[in-house]
Amino acid sequence: MADLAEVVAAIAARGAEATDRGRVADYIPELAKVSAGHFGIAVVTAAGAEHVAGDADTPFSIQSVSKVFALVEALCRHGEGVWDRVGREPSGSAFNSIIQLELEQGRPRNPFINAGAIAVSDLIAASCEPGAAIGAILARVRALAGDDSIAVDAAVAWSEAVTGYRNAALANYMRSFGTIAGPVDATLSVYFQQCAIAMSCRQLARAGRFLAAGGVQDGVVIVSPERARRINALMLTCGHYDASGDFAFRVGLPAKSGVGGGILAIAPGRASIAVWSPGLSPQGNSLLGTAALEQLAQAMGWSVFNPDL
Amino acid sequence: MADLAEVVAAIAARGAEATDRGRVADYIPELAKVSAGHFGIAVVTAAGAEHVAGDADTPFSIQSVSKVFALVEALCRHGEGVWDRVGREPSGSAFNSIIQLELEQGRPRNPFINAGAIAVSDLIAASCEPGAAIGAILARVRALAGDDSIAVDAAVAWSEAVTGYRNAALANYMRSFGTIAGPVDATLSVYFQQCAIAMSCRQLARAGRFLAAGGVQDGVVIVSPERARRINALMLTCGHYDASGDFAFRVGLPAKSGVGGGILAIAPGRASIAVWSPGLSPQGNSLLGTAALEQLAQAMGWSVFNPDL
Amino acid sequence: MADLAEVVAAIAARGAEATDRGRVADYIPELAKVSAGHFGIAVVTAAGAEHVAGDADTPFSIQSVSKVFALVEALCRHGEGVWDRVGREPSGSAFNSIIQLELEQGRPRNPFINAGAIAVSDLIAASCEPGAAIGAILARVRALAGDDSIAVDAAVAWSEAVTGYRNAALANYMRSFGTIAGPVDATLSVYFQQCAIAMSCRQLARAGRFLAAGGVQDGVVIVSPERARRINALMLTCGHYDASGDFAFRVGLPAKSGVGGGILAIAPGRASIAVWSPGLSPQGNSLLGTAALEQLAQAMGWSVFNPDL
Amino acid sequence: MADLAEVVAAIAARGAEATDRGRVADYIPELAKVSAGHFGIAVVTAAGAEHVAGDADTPFSIQSVSKVFALVEALCRHGEGVWDRVGREPSGSAFNSIIQLELEQGRPRNPFINAGAIAVSDLIAASCEPGAAIGAILARVRALAGDDSIAVDAAVAWSEAVTGYRNAALANYMRSFGTIAGPVDATLSVYFQQCAIAMSCRQLARAGRFLAAGGVQDGVVIVSPERARRINALMLTCGHYDASGDFAFRVGLPAKSGVGGGILAIAPGRASIAVWSPGLSPQGNSLLGTAALEQLAQAMGWSVFNPDL
């Protein structure tokens, strides 16, 4: 078994030097301002040990990685009733595609595509006081990361809101079928704000640790072991939009990516891992982040498909 | 940890008694003749120990489970070049859908939907003497199962050929894009015959054992450990057609189902498992077989998402 | 040649007595209040003679029939530049489908499906003072009908606005591609109001008369003869959503239907015809209105495909 | 009114000199051999007068124009029962798209897209002795053109058959739904041969004359006046695949194009018109042929949307 600290350091060194760094997302103007030069990694073991390297303490926009935490929040509030609104299948189409919604009567295929995440935001809002949903999600993230300084980046949230026409199309379309029940604008506001939460790799890896540890964090049951397994299953099959199959093939870990360049990956029983590099692959996932996770999983033998003989 | 033999016996008892047994596939006339009353299970551990119960030694039509063995054969013949022809992503549509092929210029999304499997059959045929491809696949299956009595059920193959218009549509469509290169009829003949291979649960579980053991079976390297991991990843993300996400969510094991009612599941490092019950869910997967695997994975803690703390 | 007055009277008699009257639209609550018992018809010849029968002077919600007048207004303001925003092809899908928009990068196929009409409303708004677009459309309709009493039914407009989530989805989706350029809410407001214009059959037939007369009405050139022909062509190929082919097959006249149960049909060189009966076919077109037009075209030999030998 | 002979001569002169001639179809190898330099036009009036110019007596492959004659043959054999198998709506997609077939359970939208025409060929074959269907279609064409020398170009038919994988996909797909009932290979053979019928502009215009004359040719009733109108309606809404709307908009005549570069157009009550120039537009319709028809319709005032005031 390789030494984790050495592996993390070597990956960060490679990440800092890489010349092909992908392309920073530009469809949200505020995100386009981030330099492609960043690379950070943080590994927090199930037991709590931390190994970080590179820009591991620089906050970035977690974007769709937030969908994992919003799902946890919704499951805690609504239990398995969440699945009345969203499915659990890979979508077979782009993260913001609306075709599937029309073919399947307004029901999004899973909670990690945009439509599904908007439906989840709406579910959370339904069980909160007006305006309190984003607070509930943020409180959840802060508690999991053990860090009350985590906040929504208002400039990013605003930037998304004023350019988020496709998300508004998805929300209105679902509203016409009753998949979302609340006011469209309010639901979208929750969604845009949750996507704009800013966290560092270290904070993100800490926040995901319970998923590597059977749902428990420092003795507190966040979710049941079964629910932790299931969230990991969803991350594996649906966590990288229409590149989920390839990520499972190459890396073999449950993970959720965001267009801010962050990825949260879980090695069940081993560690929670966060990587960040803003340059994206054509499919919209962090190019160096994916490569880093492939190297880490390979070096440590952490693929869930590894037989551990 | 539960006792494996007891768990297997209990599952078989439940499988024998179940009243809601699903619906036997009727679109292939020969398959419609099989009684829904059957239930078999075989678990072969990575080390080679066997636990069987119910109709574990009754041969059945493995149908799409054969796609795993054909993929192995194609990978051994063409290496990673296989992925020039087929993708590695969940399809997001039905097993026999042709829409995706038109939207993506004739390239099937993965080797486990019909279109992808036909492309894989074509690749195998391209590296064989004329007419020898089905022999190569059969030889592969016999060697893996250690049983030369395994054979193609000619009546089933014929039944599929004379009713296989949608598969013929898929094949001709791909031929127009060059995704398959050989004569359409010859390629379809290989495909229909491989689907008509008859095996028992015991034979099937034995044949899949290398996938639970890092690619090695009785000291022989069938595929590299990396390739074994990757095949398992594909089975997890794509093995149950458009119910793959739900299977991962509920069971958490790489698996491939067939409309004959069989499922081959892999618990990496632990065991190769074959279940058989001909009644299907609406999505086309064995109803009792899926339930049995859910019970087994739960009882033994074998989900790949289990942290094994 | 049959006598027009007699034909009109006979059709109205049949329309009043029919027992199978279709189903009144209920997706806009305000429209659902209208009785299915109404039937009106008005024929205004190219020369200006009028033949009316039944409820020909009862105002109803013209809904999508308004798309013809909005197109005329947009063509007068932007000329052939309109076709940079919308196509001229039948859609091959439902009036409110969004799939085509995704497959064709946000460009609606024609100005008579909802998406295309919203894009036309946006074009009109772009060349008006803020808030003045609906006034311009209404002024156009009043001038064509020669009747300043024509107005927007505010209750219907409001009813559409508060339930118009699918139209909001279409508008937001197009806004993301730049097909509409103005504020989404403002554009939708124009669209909902134009659909809520209330007119009687007599007013509607008068307003369409220029299309039967080469673009000229009472000596005034509304549009050029070529443009009149082209608008008629669009009405024939696209005027009944996904039942346009069948309408051309059965009736053979350019026409535009609305879910309020009205249809405006043009017999070039002969007459402008308006029929109204609120009950709809499953495809969303007035059941008795379509039948009436089929009888009229047959009796008078007015199909554009008639050789007039 | 312009002088028809002069108009035809002027159009042919322009057609001979044009420099932008489009691109000759190359997906059927035999068609790719034809020179783009050809241009022919033949106008046969309803009364039988003929005006021809350019390469009006050179035979070319009529390809999809044959679908009009096959439809006539099927209607004469099966009456309105034809519409149980195929629809009457524009497809909204490419001539060889298979997506619509999956979304609408194997029923083609109209008889002029490939799938619909194959279904029509199958219907004709069902009412003939084995092997006699192509003979029946050819006899129909010869009788309408009054010319027994018209024949199938065997080299073209063969060229289509050996490369016709997408048509084979469509046929097999429809066979799986029962839309075609006969042996797939036999049906495709009829279809490929009918498309390979070779005719000159003069022969083609003669053969279409009954459609300009209310179904009657030289005193013989070929089809009823109503059926003639309806076939013309179908040609207008569906005759140019996914460019039908634009053709109606620009030309305003019922017409059917073929990838051989021929177009048959009907001016009801006036004339049957055939044009031929092998170079195609990106949508697959004769570039110069379409322009010629636009000029002719404009010069003669023959658009069906012309008010003839």
PDB file of C-alpha atoms in Angstrom, chain B residues 3-9 11-12 39-54 56 200-209 212 253 263-267 270-276 292-293 295-297 300 302:
ATOM      1  CA  ASP B   3     -23.323 -17.495   7.468  1.00  0.00           C
ATOM      2  CA  LEU B   4     -23.299 -17.619   3.664  1.00  0.00           C
ATOM      3  CA  ALA B   5     -24.756 -21.111   3.374  1.00  0.00           C
ATOM      4  CA  GLU B   6     -27.656 -20.221   5.637  1.00  0.00           C
ATOM      5  CA  VAL B   7     -28.305 -16.973   3.806  1.00  0.00           C
ATOM      6  CA  VAL B   8     -28.360 -18.742   0.439  1.00  0.00           C
ATOM      7  CA  ALA B   9     -30.735 -21.391   1.721  1.00  0.00           C
ATOM      8  CA  ILE B  11     -33.136 -16.806   0.038  1.00  0.00           C
ATOM      9  CA  ALA B  12     -33.924 -19.893  -2.020  1.00  0.00           C
ATOM     10  CA  PHE B  39     -35.883 -20.123  -8.719  1.00  0.00           C
ATOM     11  CA  GLY B  40     -32.200 -20.906  -8.515  1.00  0.00           C
ATOM     12  CA  ILE B  41     -29.167 -19.368  -6.866  1.00  0.00           C
ATOM     13  CA  ALA B  42     -25.458 -20.179  -6.908  1.00  0.00           C
ATOM     14  CA  VAL B  43     -22.713 -18.352  -5.036  1.00  0.00           C
ATOM     15  CA  VAL B  44     -19.105 -19.160  -5.874  1.00  0.00           C
ATOM     16  CA  THR B  45     -16.626 -17.399  -3.643  1.00  0.00           C
ATOM     17  CA  ALA B  46     -13.471 -15.796  -4.984  1.00  0.00           C
ATOM     18  CA  ALA B  47     -11.604 -18.706  -3.491  1.00  0.00           C
ATOM     19  CA  GLY B  48     -13.837 -21.223  -5.225  1.00  0.00           C
ATOM     20  CA  ALA B  49     -16.249 -22.418  -2.531  1.00  0.00           C
ATOM     21  CA  GLU B  50     -19.765 -23.059  -3.837  1.00  0.00           C
ATOM     22  CA  HIS B  51     -23.165 -22.573  -2.228  1.00  0.00           C
ATOM     23  CA  VAL B  52     -26.175 -23.406  -4.316  1.00  0.00           C
ATOM     24  CA  ALA B  53     -29.901 -23.753  -3.711  1.00  0.00           C
ATOM     25  CA  GLY B  54     -33.153 -24.182  -5.618  1.00  0.00           C
ATOM     26  CA  ALA B  56     -29.274 -24.049  -9.403  1.00  0.00           C
ATOM     27  CA  SER B 200     -27.329 -23.138 -15.069  1.00  0.00           C
ATOM     28  CA  CYS B 201     -26.808 -20.799 -12.129  1.00  0.00           C
ATOM     29  CA  ARG B 202     -23.872 -22.905 -11.007  1.00  0.00           C
ATOM     30  CA  GLN B 203     -22.204 -22.718 -14.407  1.00  0.00           C
ATOM     31  CA  LEU B 204     -22.854 -18.999 -14.662  1.00  0.00           C
ATOM     32  CA  ALA B 205     -21.501 -18.197 -11.217  1.00  0.00           C
ATOM     33  CA  ARG B 206     -18.394 -20.244 -11.964  1.00  0.00           C
ATOM     34  CA  ALA B 207     -17.888 -18.442 -15.262  1.00  0.00           C
ATOM     35  CA  GLY B 208     -18.036 -15.039 -13.562  1.00  0.00           C
ATOM     36  CA  ARG B 209     -15.703 -15.886 -10.718  1.00  0.00           C
ATOM     37  CA  ALA B 212     -14.708 -11.274  -8.331  1.00  0.00           C
ATOM     38  CA  LEU B 253     -23.267  -4.791  -6.867  1.00  0.00           C
ATOM     39  CA  ILE B 263     -28.622 -12.237 -13.345  1.00  0.00           C
ATOM     40  CA  LEU B 264     -24.882 -12.528 -12.832  1.00  0.00           C
ATOM     41  CA  ALA B 265     -23.665 -10.327  -9.975  1.00  0.00           C
ATOM     42  CA  ILE B 266     -20.136  -9.742  -8.731  1.00  0.00           C
ATOM     43  CA  ALA B 267     -19.087  -8.931  -5.175  1.00  0.00           C
ATOM     44  CA  ARG B 270     -15.995 -11.932  -2.261  1.00  0.00           C
ATOM     45  CA  ALA B 271     -18.013 -13.930  -4.747  1.00  0.00           C
ATOM     46  CA  SER B 272     -19.610 -14.441  -8.102  1.00  0.00           C
ATOM     47  CA  ILE B 273     -23.359 -14.889  -7.799  1.00  0.00           C
ATOM     48  CA  ALA B 274     -25.917 -16.189 -10.290  1.00  0.00           C
ATOM     49  CA  VAL B 275     -29.656 -16.096  -9.697  1.00  0.00           C
ATOM     50  CA  TRP B 276     -32.450 -17.226 -11.939  1.00  0.00           C
ATOM     51  CA  ALA B 292     -32.628 -12.220  -3.921  1.00  0.00           C
ATOM     52  CA  LEU B 293     -29.522 -10.184  -4.693  1.00  0.00           C
ATOM     53  CA  GLN B 295     -31.251  -9.747   0.364  1.00  0.00           C
ATOM     54  CA  LEU B 296     -27.874 -11.371  -0.173  1.00  0.00           C
ATOM     55  CA  ALA B 297     -25.969  -8.087  -0.426  1.00  0.00           C
ATOM     56  CA  MET B 300     -23.557 -10.354   3.800  1.00  0.00           C
ATOM     57  CA  TRP B 302     -21.418  -7.094   0.141  1.00  0.00           C
TER      58      TRP B 302
END
